[in-house]
Coordinates of C-alpha atoms in Angstrom, one line a residue:
Chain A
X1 CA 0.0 0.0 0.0
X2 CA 1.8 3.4 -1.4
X3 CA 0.4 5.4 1.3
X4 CA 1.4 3.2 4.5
X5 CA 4.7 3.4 2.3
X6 CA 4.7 7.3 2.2
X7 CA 4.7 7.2 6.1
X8 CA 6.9 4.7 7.0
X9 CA 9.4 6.0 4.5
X10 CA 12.2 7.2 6.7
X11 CA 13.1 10.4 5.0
X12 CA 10.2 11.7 5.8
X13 CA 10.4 11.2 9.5
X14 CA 13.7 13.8 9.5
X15 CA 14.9 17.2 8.8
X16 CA 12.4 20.3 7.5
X17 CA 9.5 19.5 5.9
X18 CA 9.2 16.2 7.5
X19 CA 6.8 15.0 9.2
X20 CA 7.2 15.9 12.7
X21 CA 8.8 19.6 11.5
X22 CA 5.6 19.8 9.9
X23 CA 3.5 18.5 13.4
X24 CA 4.9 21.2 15.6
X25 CA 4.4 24.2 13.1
X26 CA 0.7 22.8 13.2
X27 CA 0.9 22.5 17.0
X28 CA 3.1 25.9 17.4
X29 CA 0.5 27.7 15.0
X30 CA -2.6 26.1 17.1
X31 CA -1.4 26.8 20.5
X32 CA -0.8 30.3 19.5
X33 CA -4.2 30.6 17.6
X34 CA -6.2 29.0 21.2
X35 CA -3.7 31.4 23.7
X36 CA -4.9 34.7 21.7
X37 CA -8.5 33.5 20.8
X38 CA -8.7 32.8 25.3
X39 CA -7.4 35.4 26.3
X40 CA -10.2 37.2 23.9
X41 CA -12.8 35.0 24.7
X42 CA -12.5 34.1 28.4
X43 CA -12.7 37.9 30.0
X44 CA -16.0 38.6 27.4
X45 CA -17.8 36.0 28.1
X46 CA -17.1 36.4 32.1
X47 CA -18.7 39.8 31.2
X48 CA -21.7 38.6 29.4
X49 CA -22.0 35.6 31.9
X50 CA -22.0 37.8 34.9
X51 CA -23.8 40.4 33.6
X52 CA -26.2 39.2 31.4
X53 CA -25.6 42.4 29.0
X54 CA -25.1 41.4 25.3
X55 CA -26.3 37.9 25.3
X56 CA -28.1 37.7 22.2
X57 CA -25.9 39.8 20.4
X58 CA -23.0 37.6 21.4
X59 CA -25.1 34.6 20.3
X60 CA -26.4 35.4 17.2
X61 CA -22.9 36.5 15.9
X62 CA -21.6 33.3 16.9
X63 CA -23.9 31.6 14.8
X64 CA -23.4 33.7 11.8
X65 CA -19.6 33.3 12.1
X66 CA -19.9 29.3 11.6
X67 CA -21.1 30.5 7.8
X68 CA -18.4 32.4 7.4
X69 CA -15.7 30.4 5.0
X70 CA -12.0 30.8 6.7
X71 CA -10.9 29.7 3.5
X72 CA -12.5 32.7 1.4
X73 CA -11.6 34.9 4.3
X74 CA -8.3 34.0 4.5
X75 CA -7.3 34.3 0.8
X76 CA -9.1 37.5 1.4
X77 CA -7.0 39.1 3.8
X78 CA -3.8 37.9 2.5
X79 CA -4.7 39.3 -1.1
X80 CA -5.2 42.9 1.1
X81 CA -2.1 42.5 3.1
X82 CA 0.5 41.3 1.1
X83 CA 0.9 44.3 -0.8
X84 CA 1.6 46.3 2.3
X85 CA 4.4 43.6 3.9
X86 CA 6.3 41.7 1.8
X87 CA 8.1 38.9 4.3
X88 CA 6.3 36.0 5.2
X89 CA 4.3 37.9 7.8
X90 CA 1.8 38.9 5.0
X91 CA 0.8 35.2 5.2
X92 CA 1.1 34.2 9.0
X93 CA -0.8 37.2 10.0
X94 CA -3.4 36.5 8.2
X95 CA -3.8 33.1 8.9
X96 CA -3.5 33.7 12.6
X97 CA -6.3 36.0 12.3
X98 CA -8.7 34.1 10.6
X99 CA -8.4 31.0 12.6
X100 CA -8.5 33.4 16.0
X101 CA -11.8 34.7 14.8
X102 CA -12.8 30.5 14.4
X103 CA -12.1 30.0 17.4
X104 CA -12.9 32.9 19.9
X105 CA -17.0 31.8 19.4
X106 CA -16.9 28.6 20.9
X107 CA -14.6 29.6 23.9
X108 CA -16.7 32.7 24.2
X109 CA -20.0 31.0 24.7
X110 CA -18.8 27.9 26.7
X111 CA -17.6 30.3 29.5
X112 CA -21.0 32.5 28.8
X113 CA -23.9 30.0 29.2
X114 CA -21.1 28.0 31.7
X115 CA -21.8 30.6 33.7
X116 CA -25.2 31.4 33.0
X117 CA -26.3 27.9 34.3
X118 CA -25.0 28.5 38.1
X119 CA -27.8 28.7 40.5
X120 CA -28.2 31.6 41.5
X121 CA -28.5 30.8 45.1
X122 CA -25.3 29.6 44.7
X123 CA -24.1 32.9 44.3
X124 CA -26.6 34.6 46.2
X125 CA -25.2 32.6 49.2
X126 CA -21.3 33.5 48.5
X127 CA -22.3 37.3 48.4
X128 CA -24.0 36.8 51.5
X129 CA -21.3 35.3 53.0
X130 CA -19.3 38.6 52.2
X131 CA -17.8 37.4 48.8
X132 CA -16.3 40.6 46.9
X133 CA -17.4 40.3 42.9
X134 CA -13.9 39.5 42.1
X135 CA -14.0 36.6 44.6
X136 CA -17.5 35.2 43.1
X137 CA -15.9 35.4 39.6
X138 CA -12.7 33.6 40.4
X139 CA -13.9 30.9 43.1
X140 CA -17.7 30.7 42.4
X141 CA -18.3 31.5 38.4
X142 CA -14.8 30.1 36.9
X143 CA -14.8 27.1 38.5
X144 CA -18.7 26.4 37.9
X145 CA -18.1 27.4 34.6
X146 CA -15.2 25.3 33.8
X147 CA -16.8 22.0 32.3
X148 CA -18.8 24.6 29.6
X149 CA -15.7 26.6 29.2
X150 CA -13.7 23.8 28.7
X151 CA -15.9 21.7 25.8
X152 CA -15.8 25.3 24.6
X153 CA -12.1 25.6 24.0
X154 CA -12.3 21.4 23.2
X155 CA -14.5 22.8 19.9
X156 CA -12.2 25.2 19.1
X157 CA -9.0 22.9 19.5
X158 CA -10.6 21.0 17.6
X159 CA -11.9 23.9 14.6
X160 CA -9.0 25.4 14.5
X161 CA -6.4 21.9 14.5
X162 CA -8.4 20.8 11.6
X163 CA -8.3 24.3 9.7
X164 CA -5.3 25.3 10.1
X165 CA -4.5 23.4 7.2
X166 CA -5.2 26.5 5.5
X167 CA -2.1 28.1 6.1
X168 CA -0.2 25.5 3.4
X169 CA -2.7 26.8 1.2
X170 CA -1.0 30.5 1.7
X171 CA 2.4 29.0 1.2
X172 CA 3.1 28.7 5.1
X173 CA 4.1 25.0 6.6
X174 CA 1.9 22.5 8.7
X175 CA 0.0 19.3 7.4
X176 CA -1.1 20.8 5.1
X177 CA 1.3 21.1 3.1
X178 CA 1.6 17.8 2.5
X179 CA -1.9 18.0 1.2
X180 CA -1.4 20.7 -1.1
X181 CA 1.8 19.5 -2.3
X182 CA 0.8 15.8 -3.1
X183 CA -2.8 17.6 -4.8
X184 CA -0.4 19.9 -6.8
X185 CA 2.3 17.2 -7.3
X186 CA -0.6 14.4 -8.5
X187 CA 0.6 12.0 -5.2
X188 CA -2.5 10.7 -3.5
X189 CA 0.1 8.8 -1.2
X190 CA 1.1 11.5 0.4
X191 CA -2.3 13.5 0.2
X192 CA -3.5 10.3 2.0
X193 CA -0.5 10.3 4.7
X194 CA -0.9 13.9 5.9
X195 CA -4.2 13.7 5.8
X196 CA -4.2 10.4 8.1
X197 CA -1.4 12.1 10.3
X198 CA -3.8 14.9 10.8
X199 CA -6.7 13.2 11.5
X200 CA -4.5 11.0 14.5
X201 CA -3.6 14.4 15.5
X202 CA -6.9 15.8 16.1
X203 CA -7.9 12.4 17.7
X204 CA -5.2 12.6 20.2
X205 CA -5.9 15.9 21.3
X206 CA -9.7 15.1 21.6
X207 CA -8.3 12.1 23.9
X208 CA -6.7 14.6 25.7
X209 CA -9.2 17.2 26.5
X210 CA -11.2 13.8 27.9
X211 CA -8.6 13.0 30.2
X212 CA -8.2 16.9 31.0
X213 CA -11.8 17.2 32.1
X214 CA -11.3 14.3 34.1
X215 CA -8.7 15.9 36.7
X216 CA -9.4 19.8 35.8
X217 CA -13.5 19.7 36.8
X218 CA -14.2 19.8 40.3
X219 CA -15.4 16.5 41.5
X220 CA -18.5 17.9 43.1
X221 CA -19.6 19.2 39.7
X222 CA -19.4 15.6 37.9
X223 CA -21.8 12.4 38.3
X224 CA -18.6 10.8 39.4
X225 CA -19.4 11.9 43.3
X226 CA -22.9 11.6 44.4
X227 CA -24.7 14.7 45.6
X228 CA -26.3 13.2 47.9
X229 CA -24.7 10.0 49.3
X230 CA -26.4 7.1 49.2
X231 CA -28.1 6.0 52.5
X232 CA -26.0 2.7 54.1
X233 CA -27.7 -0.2 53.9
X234 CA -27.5 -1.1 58.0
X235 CA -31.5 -1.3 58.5
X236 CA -33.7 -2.8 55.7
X237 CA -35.8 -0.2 53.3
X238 CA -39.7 -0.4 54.3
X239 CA -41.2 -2.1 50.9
X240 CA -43.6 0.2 49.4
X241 CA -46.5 -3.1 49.2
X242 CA -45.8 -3.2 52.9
Chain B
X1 CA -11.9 46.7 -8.4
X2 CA -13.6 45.4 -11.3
X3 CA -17.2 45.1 -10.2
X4 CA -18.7 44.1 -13.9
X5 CA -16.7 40.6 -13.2
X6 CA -19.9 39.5 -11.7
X7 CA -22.2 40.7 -14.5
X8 CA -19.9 39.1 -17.4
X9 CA -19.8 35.7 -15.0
X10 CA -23.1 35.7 -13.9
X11 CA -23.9 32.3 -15.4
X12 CA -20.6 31.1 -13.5
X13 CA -21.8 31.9 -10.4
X14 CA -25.5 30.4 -10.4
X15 CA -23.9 27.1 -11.9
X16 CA -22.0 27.3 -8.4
X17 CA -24.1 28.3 -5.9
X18 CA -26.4 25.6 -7.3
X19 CA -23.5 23.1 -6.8
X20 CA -22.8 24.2 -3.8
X21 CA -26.8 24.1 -2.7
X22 CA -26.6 20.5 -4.1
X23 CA -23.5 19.4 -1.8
X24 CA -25.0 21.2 1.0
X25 CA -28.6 20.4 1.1
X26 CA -28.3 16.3 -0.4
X27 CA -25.9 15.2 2.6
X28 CA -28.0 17.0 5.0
X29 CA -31.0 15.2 4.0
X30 CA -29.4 11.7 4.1
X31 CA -27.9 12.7 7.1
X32 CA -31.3 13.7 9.1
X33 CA -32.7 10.1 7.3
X34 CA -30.2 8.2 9.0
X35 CA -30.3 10.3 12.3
X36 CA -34.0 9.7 13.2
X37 CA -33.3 6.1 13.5
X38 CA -30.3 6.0 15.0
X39 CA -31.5 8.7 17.7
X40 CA -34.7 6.6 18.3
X41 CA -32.3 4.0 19.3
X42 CA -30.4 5.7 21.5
X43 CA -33.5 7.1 23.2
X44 CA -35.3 3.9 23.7
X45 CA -32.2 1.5 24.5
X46 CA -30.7 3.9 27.3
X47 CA -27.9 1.5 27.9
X48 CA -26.3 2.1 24.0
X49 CA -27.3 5.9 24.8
X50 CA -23.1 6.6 25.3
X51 CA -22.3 3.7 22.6
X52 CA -24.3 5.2 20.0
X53 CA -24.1 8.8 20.5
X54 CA -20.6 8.9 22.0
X55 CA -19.5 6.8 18.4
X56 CA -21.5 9.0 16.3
X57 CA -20.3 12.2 17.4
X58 CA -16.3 10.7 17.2
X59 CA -17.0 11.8 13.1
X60 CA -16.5 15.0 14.0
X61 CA -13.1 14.7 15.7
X62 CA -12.1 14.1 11.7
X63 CA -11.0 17.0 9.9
X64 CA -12.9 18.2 6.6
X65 CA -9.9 18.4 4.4
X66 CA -8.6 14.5 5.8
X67 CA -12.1 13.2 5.4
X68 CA -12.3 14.7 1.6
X69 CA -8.9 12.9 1.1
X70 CA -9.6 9.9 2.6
X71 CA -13.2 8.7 1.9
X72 CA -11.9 7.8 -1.9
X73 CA -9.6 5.2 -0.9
X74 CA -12.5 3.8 1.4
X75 CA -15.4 4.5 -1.8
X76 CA -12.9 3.8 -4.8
X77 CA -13.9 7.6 -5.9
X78 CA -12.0 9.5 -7.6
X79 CA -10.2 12.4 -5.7
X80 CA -12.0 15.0 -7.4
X81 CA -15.2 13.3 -7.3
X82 CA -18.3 15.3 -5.3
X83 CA -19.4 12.2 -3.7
X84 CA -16.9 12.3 -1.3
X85 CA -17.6 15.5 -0.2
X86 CA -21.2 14.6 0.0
X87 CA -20.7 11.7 2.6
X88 CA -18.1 13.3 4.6
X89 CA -20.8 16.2 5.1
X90 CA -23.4 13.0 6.1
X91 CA -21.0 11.8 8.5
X92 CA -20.6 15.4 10.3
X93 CA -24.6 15.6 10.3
X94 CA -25.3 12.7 11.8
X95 CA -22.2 13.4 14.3
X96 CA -24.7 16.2 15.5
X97 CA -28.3 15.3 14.9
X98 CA -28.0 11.7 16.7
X99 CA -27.3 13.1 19.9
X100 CA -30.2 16.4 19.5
X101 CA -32.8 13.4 17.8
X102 CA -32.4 11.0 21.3
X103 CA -33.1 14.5 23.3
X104 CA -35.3 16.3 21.1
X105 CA -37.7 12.4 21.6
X106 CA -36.5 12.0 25.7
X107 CA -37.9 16.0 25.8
X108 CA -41.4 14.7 25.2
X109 CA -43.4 14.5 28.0
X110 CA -43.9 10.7 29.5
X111 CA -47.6 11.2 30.2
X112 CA -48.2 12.3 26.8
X113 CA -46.6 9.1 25.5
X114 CA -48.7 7.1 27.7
X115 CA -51.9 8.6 27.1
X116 CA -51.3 7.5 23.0
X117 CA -50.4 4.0 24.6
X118 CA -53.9 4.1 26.1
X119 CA -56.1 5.2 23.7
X120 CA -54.6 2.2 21.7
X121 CA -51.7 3.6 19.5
X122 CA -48.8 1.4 18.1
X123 CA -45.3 2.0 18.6
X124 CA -44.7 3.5 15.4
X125 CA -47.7 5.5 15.7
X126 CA -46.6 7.0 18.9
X127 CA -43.3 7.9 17.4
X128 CA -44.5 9.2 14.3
X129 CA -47.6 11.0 15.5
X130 CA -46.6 12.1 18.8
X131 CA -42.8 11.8 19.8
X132 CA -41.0 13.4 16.5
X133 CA -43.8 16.1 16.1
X134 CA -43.3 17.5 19.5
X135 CA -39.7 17.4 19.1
X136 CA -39.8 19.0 15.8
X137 CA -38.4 22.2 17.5
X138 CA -35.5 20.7 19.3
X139 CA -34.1 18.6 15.7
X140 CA -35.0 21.4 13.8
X141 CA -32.4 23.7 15.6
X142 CA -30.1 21.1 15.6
X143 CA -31.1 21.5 11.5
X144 CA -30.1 24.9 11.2
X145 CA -27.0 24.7 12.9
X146 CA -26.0 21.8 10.3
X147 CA -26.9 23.7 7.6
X148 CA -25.1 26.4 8.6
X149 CA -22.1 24.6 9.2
X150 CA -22.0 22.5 6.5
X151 CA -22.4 25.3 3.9
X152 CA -19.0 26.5 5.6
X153 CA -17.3 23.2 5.5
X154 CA -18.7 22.3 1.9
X155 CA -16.1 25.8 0.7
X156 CA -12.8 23.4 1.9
X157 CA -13.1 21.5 -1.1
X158 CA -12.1 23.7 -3.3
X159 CA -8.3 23.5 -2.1
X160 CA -8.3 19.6 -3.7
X161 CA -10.5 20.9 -6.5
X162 CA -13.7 20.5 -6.3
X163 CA -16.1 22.8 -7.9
X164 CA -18.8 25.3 -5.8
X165 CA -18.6 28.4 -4.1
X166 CA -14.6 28.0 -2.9
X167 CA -13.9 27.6 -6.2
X168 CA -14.5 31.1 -6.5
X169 CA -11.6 32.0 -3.6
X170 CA -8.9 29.7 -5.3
X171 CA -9.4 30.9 -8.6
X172 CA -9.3 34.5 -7.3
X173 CA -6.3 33.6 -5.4
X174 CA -4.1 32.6 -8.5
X175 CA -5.0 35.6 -10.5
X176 CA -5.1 38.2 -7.5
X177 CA -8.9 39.1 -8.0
X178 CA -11.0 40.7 -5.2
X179 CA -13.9 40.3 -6.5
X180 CA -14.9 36.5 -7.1
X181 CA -13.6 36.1 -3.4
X182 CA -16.5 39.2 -2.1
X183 CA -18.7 37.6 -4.3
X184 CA -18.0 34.0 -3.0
X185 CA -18.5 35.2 0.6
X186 CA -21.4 37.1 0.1
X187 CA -23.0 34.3 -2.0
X188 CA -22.2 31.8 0.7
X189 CA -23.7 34.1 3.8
X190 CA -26.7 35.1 2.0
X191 CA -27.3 31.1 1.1
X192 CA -27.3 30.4 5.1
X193 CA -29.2 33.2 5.9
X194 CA -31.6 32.0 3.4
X195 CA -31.7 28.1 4.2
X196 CA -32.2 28.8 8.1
X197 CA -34.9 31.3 7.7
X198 CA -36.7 28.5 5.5
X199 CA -36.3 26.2 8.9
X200 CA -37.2 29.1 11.2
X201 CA -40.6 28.9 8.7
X202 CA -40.5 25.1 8.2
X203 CA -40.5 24.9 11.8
X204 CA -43.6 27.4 12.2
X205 CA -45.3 25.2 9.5
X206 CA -44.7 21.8 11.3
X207 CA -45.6 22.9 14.8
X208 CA -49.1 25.0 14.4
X209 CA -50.1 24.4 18.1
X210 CA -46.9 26.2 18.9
X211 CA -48.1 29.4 17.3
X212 CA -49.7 31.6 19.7
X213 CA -53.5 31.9 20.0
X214 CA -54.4 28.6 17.8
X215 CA -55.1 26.9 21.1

């Protein structure tokens, strides 16, 4: 099979444009697209969470910006920029930008409705016990908010891994350059490889954000610790047909 | 900018857009078809519930682009053939109708399920007369949000080649044109706009208790 022979070949498992040069520019790119886009995303939707201000403009927006092609946008704003620079930032920037905008959304309204779904006697009851509004944002809302924030930043992990093959498209590394190379070189092998090594990469990571959630969310807020314990079975239970 | 591109290409462009319609609307079709029994399984066999959602939604961990790539060596397509990009888009819709079709029928009130049990329905009377009517509402928003999405994803294909709307931003791409790129954008915004305010009325149609005063 050519394309188990593509990745086992051993030269491209070394040097640049091999295949692990060409994971870590994905990852490097990714990493960098997520720190921006929750640093963006995290303080708004604390703000429309909290405050309830905003919510349906916030929501609607996000909906309209999963219509929005990153591709067409992309080309877009590199056609518009790379007159004005002419090193390689005319393509990274632009890239950056569009996959920032992909993934600011689902971050956004993960930490929104995350925090939008606390009781509110649960905060009622902190404020009465003299919480300061900083206090019931960072150890009431956060924390409450954490499994919605983080399936929120799981999506756009996820968005943004699997479109960042865009970049190649620009001329800029990744996996997908070995996509647009084998389409423009007429070798489905490696079309086929980079594709398969992209697809185990966005797997992995979605094994990861699993195991994440697992030690990240408080235990009180998962099915894994009973609310209520149940009773101990020392006297028998009074049958209902009794 | 060289506005009278669209006017001289106008032909181009509906031949496109009704591609793209095509690769949007067919897969989402299939895809609800193959939700509805999928979800009613999940529903009624709570056990599988994780199994069969859980599996279905895994789809979406697969990028576009890979799935594009890969589905010919599964279908013995060609590369540039459509169909792949029309079963890769069934796969993401099913991904994220299973789970809404299981919660959209668990959403329906118990009592109201045993009152058609009583008055003598059958199984597939009570699913098709009362269960997936009432939750009409829940898979249609499930709807839009595929058909929103999918209108996006459908634009990816145009980096191996295949011909709709994101044909329009390669092409303008190679010979440095603004235009078909605006026009490409606008074309594919306007057609999501359009598709989920005909679910918004679809909806209003298929739920007329829901509007207000006909009770």
């Amino acid at each position: 099979m050519d394309i188990l022979a593509w990745l086992t070949d051993p030269s491209n498992w070394d040097g640049v444009g091999s295949i692990p040069h060409q994971v870590l520019i994905h990852l490097i790119y990714s990493i960098v697209v997520l720190a921006v886009a929750t640093v963006i995303a995290v303080p708004l939707g604390v703000f429309v969470g909290h405050t309830g201000r905003g919510e349906s403009l916030i929501m609607g927006s996000v909906n309209a910006m999963r219509a929005l092609p990153t591709l067409g946008l992309l080309i877009l704003l590199v056609l518009l920029i790379a007159p004005t620079i002419s090193n390689s930032l005319a393509f990274v920037v632009p890239s950056l930008v569009v996959l920032v905008l992909l993934a600011v959304p689902p971050i956004l309204s993960g930490v929104a409705s995350g925090i939008r779904a606390i009781d509110r006697s649960v905060i009622d009851a902190a404020r009465g016990m003299g919480f300061s509004t900083a206090q019931i944002i960072w150890r009431i809302e956060l924390p409450c908010a954490l499994p919605l924030t983080l399936s929120g930043v799981r999506g756009a992990t996820l968005q943004v891994v699997s479109t960042a093959t865009v970049a190649a498209y620009v001329s800029l590394d990744g996996l997908g350059r070995f996509i647009i190379d084998g389409r423009a070189g007429n070798d489905y092998a490696q079309m086929a490889g980079g594709a398969i090594v992209l697809a185990l990469l966005a797997i992995l990571l979605e094994a990861a954000f699993a195991g994440l959630g697992r030690v990240a969310i408080s235990r009180g807020l998962t099915r894994r610790m009973p609310a209520h314990p149940a009773p101990k079975a020392t006297a028998p239970r009074p049958r209902a047909t009794a | 900018m060289r506005f009278d591109w669209i006017a001289n290409n106008l032909d181009y462009l509906v031949e496109l857009t009704g591609m793209h319609l095509w690769l949007t609307l067919l897969p989402t079709v299939i895809g609800l078809l193959v939700s509805i029994p999928l979800g009613y399984l999940a529903f009624t066999l709570r056990r599988f519930y994780p199994l069969i959602v859980g599996g279905t939604s895994l789809f979406y961990t697969i990028p576009s682009l890979a799935l594009f790539i890969l589905l010919p060596k599964i279908l013995g397509t060609k590369v540039l053939d459509p169909l792949n990009v029309v079963v890769a888009l069934v796969f993401y819709t099913v991904a994220l109708l299973v789970r809404v079709v299981a919660d959209g029928l668990a959403s329906v009130p118990p009592e109201v399920v045993d009152a058609a049990r009583g008055v003598g329905f059958t199984r597939m009377q009570i699913l098709f007369k009362i269960q997936l009517p009432i939750a009409v509402p829940t898979i249609l928003s499930g709807l839009r949000v595929v058909v929103v999405s999918n209108i996006s994803i459908v634009t990816m294909a145009a980096v191996i080649g295949i011909t709709q709307l994101g044909t329009l931003f390669t092409m303008g791409f190679t010979r440095r044109l603004f235009v078909p790129i605006l026009a490409g954008l606008v074309i594919c915004l306007l057609l999501a706009l359009a598709l989920d305010r005909l679910l918004v009325l679809l909806g209003k149609v298929m739920t007329p208790w829901s509007r207000k005063g006909a009770l």
